[in-house]
CSV table of N, CA, C and O in Angstrom, one decimal:
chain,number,residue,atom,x,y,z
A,1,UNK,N,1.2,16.8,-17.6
A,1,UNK,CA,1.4,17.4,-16.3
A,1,UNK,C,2.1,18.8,-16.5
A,1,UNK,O,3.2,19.0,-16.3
A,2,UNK,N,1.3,19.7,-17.1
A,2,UNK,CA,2.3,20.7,-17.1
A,2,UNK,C,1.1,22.0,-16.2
A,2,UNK,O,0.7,22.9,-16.9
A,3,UNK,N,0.8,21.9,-15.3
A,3,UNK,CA,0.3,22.8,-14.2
A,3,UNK,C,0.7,22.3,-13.2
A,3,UNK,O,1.1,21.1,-13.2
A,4,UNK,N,0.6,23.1,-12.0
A,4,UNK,CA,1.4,22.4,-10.5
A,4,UNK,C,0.4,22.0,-9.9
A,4,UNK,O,0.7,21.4,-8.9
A,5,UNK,N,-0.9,22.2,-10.2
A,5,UNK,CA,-1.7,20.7,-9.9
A,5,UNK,C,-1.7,19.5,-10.4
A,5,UNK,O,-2.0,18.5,-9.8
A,6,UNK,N,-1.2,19.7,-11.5
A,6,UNK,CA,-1.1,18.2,-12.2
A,6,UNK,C,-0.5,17.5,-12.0
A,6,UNK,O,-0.8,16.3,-11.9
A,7,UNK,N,1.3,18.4,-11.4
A,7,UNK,CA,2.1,17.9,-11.0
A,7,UNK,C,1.6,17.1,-9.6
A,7,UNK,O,1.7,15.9,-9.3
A,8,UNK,N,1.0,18.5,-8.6
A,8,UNK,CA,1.0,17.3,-6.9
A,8,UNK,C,-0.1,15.5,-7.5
A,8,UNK,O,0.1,14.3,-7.4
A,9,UNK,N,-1.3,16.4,-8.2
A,9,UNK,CA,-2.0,14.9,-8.5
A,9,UNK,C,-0.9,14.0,-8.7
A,9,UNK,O,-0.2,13.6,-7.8
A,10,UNK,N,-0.7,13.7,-10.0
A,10,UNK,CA,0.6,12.7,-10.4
A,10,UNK,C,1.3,12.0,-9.1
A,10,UNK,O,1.4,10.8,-8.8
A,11,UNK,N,2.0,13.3,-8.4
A,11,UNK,CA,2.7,12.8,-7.3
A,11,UNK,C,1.8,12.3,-6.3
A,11,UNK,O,2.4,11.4,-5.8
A,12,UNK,N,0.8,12.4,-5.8
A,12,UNK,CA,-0.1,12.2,-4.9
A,12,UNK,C,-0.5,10.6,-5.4
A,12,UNK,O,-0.4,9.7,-4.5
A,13,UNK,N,-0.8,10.3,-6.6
A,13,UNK,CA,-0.8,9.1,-7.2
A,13,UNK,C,-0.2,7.9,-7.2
A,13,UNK,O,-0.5,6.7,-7.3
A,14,UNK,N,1.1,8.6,-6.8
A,14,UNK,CA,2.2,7.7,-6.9
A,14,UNK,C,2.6,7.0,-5.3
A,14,UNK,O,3.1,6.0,-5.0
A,15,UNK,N,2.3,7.9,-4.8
A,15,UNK,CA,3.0,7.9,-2.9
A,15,UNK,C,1.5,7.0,-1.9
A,15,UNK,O,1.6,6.2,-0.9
A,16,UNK,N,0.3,7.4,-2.6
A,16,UNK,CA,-0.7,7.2,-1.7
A,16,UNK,C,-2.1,6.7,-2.4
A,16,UNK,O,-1.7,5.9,-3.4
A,17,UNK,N,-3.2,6.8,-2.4
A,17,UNK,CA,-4.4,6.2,-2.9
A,17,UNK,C,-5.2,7.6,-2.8
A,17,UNK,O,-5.2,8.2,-1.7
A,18,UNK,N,-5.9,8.1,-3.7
A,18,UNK,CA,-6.7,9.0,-3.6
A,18,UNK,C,-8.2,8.8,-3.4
A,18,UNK,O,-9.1,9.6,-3.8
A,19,UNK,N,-8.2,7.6,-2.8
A,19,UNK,CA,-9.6,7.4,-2.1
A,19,UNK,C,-9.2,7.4,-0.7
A,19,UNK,O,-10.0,6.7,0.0
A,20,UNK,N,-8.8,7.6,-0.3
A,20,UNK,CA,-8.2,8.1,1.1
A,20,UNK,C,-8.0,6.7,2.1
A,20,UNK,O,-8.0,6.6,3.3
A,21,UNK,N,-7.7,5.2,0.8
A,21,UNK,CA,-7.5,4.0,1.7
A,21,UNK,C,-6.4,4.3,2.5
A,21,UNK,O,-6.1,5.5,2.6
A,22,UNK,N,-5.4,3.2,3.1
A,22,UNK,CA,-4.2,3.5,3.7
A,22,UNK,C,-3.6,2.3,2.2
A,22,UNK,O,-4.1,1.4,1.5
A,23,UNK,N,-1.9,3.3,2.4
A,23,UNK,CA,-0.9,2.6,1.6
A,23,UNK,C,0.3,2.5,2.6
A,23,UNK,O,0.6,3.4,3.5
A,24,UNK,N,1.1,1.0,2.2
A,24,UNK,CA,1.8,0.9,2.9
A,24,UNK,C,3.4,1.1,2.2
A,24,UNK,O,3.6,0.3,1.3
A,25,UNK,N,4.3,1.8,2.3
A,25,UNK,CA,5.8,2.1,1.7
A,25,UNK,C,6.4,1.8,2.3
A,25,UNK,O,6.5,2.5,3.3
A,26,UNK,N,7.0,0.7,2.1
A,26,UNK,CA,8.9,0.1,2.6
A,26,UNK,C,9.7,0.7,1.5
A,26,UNK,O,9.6,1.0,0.3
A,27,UNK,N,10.9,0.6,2.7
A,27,UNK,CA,12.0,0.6,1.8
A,27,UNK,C,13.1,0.5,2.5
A,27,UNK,O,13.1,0.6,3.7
A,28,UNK,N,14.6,0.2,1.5
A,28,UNK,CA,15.5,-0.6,2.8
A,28,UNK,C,16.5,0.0,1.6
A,28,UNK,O,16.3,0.3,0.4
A,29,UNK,N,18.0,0.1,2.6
A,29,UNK,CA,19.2,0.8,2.2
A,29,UNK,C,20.2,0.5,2.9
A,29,UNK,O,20.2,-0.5,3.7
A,30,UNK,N,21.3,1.2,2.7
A,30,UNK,CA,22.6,1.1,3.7
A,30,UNK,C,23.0,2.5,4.0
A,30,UNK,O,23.2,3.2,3.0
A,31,UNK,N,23.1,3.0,5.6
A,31,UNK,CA,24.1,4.0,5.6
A,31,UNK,C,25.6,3.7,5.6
A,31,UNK,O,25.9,2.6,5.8
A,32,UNK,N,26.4,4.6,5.3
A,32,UNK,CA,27.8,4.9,5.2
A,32,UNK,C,28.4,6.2,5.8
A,32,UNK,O,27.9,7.3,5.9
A,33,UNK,N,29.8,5.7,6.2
A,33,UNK,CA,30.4,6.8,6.7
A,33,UNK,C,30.9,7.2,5.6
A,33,UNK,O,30.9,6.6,4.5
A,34,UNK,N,31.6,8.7,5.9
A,34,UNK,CA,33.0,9.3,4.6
A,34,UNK,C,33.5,10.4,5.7
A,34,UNK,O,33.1,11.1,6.6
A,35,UNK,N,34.2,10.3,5.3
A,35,UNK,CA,35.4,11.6,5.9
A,35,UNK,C,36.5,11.7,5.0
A,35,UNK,O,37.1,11.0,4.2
A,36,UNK,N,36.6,12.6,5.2
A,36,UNK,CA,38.4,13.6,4.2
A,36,UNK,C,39.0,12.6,4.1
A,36,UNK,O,39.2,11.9,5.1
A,37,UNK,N,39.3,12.3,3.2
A,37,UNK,CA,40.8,11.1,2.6
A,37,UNK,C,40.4,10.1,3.4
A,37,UNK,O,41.2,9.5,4.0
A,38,UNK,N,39.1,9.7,3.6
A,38,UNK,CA,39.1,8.6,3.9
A,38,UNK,C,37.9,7.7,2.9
A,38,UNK,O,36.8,8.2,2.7
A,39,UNK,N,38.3,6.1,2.3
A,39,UNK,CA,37.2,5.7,1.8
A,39,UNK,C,35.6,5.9,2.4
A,39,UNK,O,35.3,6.5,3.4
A,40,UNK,N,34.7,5.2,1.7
A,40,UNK,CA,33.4,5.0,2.1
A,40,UNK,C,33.4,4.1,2.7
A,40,UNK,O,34.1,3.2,2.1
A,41,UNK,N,32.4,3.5,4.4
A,41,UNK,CA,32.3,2.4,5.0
A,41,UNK,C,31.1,2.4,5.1
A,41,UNK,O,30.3,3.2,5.4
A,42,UNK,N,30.9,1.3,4.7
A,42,UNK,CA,29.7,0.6,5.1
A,42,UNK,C,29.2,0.1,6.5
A,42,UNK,O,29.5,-1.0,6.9
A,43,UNK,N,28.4,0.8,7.3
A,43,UNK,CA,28.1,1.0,8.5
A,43,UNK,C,27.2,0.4,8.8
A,43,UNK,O,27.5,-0.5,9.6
A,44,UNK,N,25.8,0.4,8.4
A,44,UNK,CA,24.8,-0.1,8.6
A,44,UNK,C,23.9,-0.8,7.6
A,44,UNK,O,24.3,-0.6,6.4
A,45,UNK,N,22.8,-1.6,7.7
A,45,UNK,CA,21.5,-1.7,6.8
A,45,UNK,C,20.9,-0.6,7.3
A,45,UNK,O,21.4,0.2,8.2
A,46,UNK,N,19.7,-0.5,6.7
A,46,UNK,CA,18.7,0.1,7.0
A,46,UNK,C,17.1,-0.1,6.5
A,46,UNK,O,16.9,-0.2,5.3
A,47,UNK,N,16.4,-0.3,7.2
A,47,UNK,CA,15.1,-1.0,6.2
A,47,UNK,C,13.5,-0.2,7.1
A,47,UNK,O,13.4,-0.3,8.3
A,48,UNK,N,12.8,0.3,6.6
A,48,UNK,CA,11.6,0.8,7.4
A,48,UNK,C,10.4,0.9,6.4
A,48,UNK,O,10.4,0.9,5.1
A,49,UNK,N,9.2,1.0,7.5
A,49,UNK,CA,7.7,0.6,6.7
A,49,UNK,C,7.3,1.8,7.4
A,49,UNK,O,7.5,2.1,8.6
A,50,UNK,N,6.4,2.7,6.0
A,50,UNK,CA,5.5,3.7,6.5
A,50,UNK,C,3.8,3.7,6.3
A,50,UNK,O,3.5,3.6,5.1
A,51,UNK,N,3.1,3.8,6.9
A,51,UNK,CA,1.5,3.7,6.2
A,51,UNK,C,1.0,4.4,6.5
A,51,UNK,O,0.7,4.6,7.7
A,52,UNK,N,0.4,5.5,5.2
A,52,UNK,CA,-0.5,6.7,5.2
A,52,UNK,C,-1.5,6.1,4.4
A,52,UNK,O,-1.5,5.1,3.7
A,53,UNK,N,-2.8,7.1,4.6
A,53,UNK,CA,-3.7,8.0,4.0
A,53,UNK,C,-3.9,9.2,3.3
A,53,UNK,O,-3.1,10.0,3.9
A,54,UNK,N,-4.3,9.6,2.8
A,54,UNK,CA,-4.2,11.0,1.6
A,54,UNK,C,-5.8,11.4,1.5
A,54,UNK,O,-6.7,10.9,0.9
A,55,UNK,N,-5.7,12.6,2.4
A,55,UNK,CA,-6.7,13.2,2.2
A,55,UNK,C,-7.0,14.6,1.9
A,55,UNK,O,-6.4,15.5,2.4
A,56,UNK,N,-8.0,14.8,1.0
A,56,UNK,CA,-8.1,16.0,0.4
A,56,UNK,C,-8.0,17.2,1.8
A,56,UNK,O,-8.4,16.8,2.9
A,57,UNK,N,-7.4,18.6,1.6
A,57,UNK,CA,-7.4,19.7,2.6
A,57,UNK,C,-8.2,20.7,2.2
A,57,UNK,O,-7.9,21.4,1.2
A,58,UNK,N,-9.0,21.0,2.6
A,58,UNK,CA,-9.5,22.3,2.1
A,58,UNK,C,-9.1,23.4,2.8
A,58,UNK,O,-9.7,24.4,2.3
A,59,UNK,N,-8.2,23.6,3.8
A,59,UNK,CA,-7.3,24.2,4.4
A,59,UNK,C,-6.4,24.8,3.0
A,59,UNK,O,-6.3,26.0,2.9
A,60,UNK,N,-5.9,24.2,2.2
A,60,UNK,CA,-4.9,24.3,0.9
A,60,UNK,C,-5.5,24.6,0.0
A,60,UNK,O,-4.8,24.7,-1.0
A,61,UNK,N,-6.5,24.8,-0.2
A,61,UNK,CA,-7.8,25.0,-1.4
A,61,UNK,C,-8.1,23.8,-2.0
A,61,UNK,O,-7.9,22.7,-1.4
A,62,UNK,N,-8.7,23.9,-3.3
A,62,UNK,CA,-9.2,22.9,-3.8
A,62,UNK,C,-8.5,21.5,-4.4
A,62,UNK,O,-9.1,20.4,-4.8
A,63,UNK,N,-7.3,21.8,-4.3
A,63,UNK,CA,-6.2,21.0,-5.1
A,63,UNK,C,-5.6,20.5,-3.9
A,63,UNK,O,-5.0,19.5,-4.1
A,64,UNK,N,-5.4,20.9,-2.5
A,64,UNK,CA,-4.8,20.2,-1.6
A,64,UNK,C,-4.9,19.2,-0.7
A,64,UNK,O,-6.1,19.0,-0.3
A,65,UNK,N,-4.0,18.4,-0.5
A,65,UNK,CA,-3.8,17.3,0.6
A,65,UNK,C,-3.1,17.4,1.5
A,65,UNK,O,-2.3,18.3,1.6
A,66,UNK,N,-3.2,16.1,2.7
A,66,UNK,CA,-2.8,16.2,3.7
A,66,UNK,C,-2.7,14.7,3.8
A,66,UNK,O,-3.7,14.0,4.0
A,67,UNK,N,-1.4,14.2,3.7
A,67,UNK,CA,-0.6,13.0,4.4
A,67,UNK,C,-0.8,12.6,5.6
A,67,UNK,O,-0.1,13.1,6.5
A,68,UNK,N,-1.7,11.7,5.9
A,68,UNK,CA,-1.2,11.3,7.4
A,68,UNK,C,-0.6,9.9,7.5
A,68,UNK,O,-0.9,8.8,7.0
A,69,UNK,N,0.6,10.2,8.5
A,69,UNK,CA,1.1,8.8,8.2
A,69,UNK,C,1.6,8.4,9.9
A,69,UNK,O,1.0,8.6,10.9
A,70,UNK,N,2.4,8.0,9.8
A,70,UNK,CA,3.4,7.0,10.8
A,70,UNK,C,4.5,5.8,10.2
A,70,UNK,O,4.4,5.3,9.1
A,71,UNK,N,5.3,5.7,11.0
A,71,UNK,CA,6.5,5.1,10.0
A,71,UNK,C,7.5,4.6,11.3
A,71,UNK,O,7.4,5.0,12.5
A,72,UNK,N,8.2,3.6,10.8
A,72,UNK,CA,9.5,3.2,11.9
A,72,UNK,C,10.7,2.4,10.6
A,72,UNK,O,10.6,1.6,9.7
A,73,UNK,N,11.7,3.4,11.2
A,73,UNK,CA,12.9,2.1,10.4
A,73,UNK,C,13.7,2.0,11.4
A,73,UNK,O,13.7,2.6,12.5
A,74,UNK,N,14.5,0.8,11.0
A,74,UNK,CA,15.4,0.1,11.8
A,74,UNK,C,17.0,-0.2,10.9
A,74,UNK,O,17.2,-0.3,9.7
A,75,UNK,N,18.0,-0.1,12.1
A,75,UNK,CA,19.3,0.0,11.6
A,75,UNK,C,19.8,-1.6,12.0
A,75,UNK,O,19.7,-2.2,13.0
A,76,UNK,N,20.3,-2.0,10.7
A,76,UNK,CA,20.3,-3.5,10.6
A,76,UNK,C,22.2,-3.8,11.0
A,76,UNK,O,22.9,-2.9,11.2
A,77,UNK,N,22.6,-4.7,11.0
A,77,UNK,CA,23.6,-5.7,11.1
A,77,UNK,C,24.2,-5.5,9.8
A,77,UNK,O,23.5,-5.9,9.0
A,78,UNK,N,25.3,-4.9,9.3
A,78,UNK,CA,26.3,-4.9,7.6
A,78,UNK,C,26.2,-6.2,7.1
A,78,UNK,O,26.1,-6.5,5.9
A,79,UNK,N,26.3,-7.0,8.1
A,79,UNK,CA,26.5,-8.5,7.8
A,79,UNK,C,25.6,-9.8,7.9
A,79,UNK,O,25.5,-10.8,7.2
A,80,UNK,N,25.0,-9.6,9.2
A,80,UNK,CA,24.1,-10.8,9.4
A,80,UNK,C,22.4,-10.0,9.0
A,80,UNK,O,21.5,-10.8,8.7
A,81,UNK,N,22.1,-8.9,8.9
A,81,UNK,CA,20.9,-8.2,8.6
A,81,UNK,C,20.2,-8.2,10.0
A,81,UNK,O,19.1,-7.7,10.0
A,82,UNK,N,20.7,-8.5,11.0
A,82,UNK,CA,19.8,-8.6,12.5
A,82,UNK,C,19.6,-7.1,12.4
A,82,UNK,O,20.3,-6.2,12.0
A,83,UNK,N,18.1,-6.9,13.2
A,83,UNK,CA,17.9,-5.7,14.0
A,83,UNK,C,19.5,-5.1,15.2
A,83,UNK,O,20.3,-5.8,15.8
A,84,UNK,N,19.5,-4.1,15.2
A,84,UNK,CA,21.0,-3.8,16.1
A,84,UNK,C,20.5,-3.0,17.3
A,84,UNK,O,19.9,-1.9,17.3
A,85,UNK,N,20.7,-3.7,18.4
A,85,UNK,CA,20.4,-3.1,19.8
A,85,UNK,C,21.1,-1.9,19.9
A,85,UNK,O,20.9,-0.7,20.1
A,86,UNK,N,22.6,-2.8,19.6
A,86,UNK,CA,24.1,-1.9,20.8
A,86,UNK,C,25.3,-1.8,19.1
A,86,UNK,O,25.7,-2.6,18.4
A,87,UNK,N,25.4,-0.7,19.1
A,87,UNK,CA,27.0,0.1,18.5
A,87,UNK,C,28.0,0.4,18.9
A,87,UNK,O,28.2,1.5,19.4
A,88,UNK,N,28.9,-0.6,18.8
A,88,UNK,CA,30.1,0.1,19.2
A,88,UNK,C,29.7,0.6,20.7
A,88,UNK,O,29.8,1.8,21.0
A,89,UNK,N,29.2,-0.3,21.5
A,89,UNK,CA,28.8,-0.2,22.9
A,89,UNK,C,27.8,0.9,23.3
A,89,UNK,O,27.5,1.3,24.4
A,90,UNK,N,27.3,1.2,22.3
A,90,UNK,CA,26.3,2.5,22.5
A,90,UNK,C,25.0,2.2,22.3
A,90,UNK,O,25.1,1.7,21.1
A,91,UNK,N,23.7,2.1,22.6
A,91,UNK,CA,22.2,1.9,22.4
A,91,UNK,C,22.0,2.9,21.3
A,91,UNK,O,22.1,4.1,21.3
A,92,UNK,N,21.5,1.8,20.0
A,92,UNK,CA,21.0,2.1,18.9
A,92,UNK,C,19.5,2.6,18.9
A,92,UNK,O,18.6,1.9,19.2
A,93,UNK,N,19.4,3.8,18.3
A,93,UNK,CA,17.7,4.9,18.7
A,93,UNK,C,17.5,4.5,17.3
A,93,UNK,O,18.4,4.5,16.5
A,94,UNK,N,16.3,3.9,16.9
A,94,UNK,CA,15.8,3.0,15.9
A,94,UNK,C,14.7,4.8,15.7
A,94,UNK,O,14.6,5.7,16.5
A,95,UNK,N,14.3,4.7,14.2
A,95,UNK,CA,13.4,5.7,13.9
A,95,UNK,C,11.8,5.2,14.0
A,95,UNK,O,11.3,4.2,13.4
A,96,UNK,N,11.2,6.1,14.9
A,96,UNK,CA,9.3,6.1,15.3
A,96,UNK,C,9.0,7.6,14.9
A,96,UNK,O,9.2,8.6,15.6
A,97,UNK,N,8.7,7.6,13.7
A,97,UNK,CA,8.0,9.2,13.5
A,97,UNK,C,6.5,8.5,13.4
A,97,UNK,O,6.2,7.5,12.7
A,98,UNK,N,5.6,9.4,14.6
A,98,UNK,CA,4.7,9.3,14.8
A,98,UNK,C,4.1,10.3,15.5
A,98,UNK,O,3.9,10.3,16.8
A,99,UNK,N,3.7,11.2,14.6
A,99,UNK,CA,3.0,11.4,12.8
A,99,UNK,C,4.3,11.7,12.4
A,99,UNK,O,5.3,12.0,12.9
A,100,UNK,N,3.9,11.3,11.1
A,100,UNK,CA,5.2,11.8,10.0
A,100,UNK,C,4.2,12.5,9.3
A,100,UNK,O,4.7,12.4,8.2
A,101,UNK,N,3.2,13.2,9.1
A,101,UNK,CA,2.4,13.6,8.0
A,101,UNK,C,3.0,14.7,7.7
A,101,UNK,O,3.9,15.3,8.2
A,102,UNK,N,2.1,15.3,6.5
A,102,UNK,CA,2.7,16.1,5.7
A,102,UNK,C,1.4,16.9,5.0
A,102,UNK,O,0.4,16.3,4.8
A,103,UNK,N,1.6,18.7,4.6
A,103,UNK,CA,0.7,19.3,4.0
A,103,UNK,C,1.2,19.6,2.6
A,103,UNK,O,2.2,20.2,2.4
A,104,UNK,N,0.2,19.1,1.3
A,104,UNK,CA,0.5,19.5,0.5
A,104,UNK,C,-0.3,19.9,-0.3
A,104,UNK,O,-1.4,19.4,-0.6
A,105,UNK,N,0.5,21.1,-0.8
A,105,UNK,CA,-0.3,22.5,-1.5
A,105,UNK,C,0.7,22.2,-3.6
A,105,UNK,O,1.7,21.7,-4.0
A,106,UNK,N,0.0,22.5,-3.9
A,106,UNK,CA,0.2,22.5,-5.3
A,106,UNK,C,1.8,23.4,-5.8
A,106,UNK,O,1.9,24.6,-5.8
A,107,UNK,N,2.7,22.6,-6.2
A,107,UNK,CA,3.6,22.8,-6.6
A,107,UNK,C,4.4,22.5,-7.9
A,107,UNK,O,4.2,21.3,-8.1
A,108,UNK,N,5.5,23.2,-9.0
A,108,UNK,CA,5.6,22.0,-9.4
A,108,UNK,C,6.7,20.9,-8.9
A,108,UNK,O,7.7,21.3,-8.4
A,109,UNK,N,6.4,20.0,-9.1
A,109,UNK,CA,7.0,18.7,-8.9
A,109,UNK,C,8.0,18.5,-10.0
A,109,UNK,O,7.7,18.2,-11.1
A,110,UNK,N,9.3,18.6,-9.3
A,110,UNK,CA,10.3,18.3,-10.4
A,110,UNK,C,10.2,16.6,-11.1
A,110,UNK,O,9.8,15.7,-10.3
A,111,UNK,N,10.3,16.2,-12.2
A,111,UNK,CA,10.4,14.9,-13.1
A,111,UNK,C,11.1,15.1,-13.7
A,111,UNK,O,11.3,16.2,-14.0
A,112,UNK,N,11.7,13.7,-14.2
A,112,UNK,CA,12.1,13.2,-15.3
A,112,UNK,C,11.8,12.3,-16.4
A,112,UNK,O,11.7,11.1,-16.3
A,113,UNK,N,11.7,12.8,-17.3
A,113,UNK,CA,11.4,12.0,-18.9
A,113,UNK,C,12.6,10.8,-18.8
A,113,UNK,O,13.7,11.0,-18.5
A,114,UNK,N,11.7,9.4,-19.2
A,114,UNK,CA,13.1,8.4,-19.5
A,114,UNK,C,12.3,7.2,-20.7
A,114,UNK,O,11.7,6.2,-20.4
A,115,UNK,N,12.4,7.6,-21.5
A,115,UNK,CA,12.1,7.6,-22.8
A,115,UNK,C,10.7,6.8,-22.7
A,115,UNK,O,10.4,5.6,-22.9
A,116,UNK,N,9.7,8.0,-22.4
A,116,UNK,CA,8.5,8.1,-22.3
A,116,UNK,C,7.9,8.1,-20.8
A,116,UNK,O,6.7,8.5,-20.5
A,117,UNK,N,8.7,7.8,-19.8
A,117,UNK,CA,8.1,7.1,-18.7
A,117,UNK,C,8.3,8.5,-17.6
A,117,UNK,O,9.5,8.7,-17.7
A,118,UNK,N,7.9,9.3,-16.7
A,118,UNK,CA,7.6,10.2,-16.3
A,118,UNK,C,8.6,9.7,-14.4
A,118,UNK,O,8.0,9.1,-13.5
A,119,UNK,N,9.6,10.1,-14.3
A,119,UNK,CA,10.2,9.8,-12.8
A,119,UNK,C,10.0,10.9,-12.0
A,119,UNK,O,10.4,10.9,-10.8
C-alpha cells in the first residue's frame, strides 16, 4: 500500500464489498461524561447497525467510490442494557442517519504496522 489508491482500495476492502453487495457494521460502546476535577461516568451503552454498498464514482475518477449507507444506534440502560426512552426526565433522540453516505477520492489512509498485520 504505498500509493493513495492503494491505500482507499485496502480501506474500501475493509468497510464494504467491492462488488457493490450490501455489508452490514455493528458496533456497540459506552458514552461517558468528564468534567474538570471530576471522575469519568459512565452514562450510557451504546450499540448501532449500519448497511452500505460501495460503489465505484466516476464523478472522483477512476479510483473513486461512493458509500451509500443508512445506520441507527441506540442509547442503552448502564445497567440493565434496555433501549432508553426517558433521561433524567428528558426524551432520549436515538441516532437515524439516513443517508449516511460518503464520497471517496483517493487518499492516503493513515495505518498501523503490528507485527505484520496492517490496522
Amino acid at each position: 500500500m504505498t500509493t493513495p489508491e492503494q491505500s482507499l482500495r485496502a480501506l474500501a476492502r475493509t468497510r464494504a464489498s467491492l462488488d457493490g453487495e450490501e455489508v452490514t457494521y455493528w458496533w456497540s460502546g459506552s458514552v461517558y461524561s468528564w468534567a474538570p476535577e471530576e471522575p469519568y461516568e459512565r452514562l450510557f451503552g451504546f450499540e448501532g447497525v449500519n448497511v452500505a454498498r460501495l460503489l465505484h464514482d466516476p464523478d472522483d475518477g477512476p479510483d473513486g467510490y461512493r458509500l451509500l449507507s443508512r445506520e441507527a444506534a441506540f442509547y442503552l440502560d448502564p445497567v440493565t442494557g434496555e433501549i432508553l426512552k426517558t433521561w433524567r426526565d428528558l426524551p432520549v433522540v436515538h441516532v437515524w442517519n439516513d443517508p449516511a453516505n460518503q464520497r471517496w477520492r483517493p487518499f492516503p489512509v493513515p495505518t498501523t504496522d503490528l507485527d505484520g498485520q496492517v490496522c
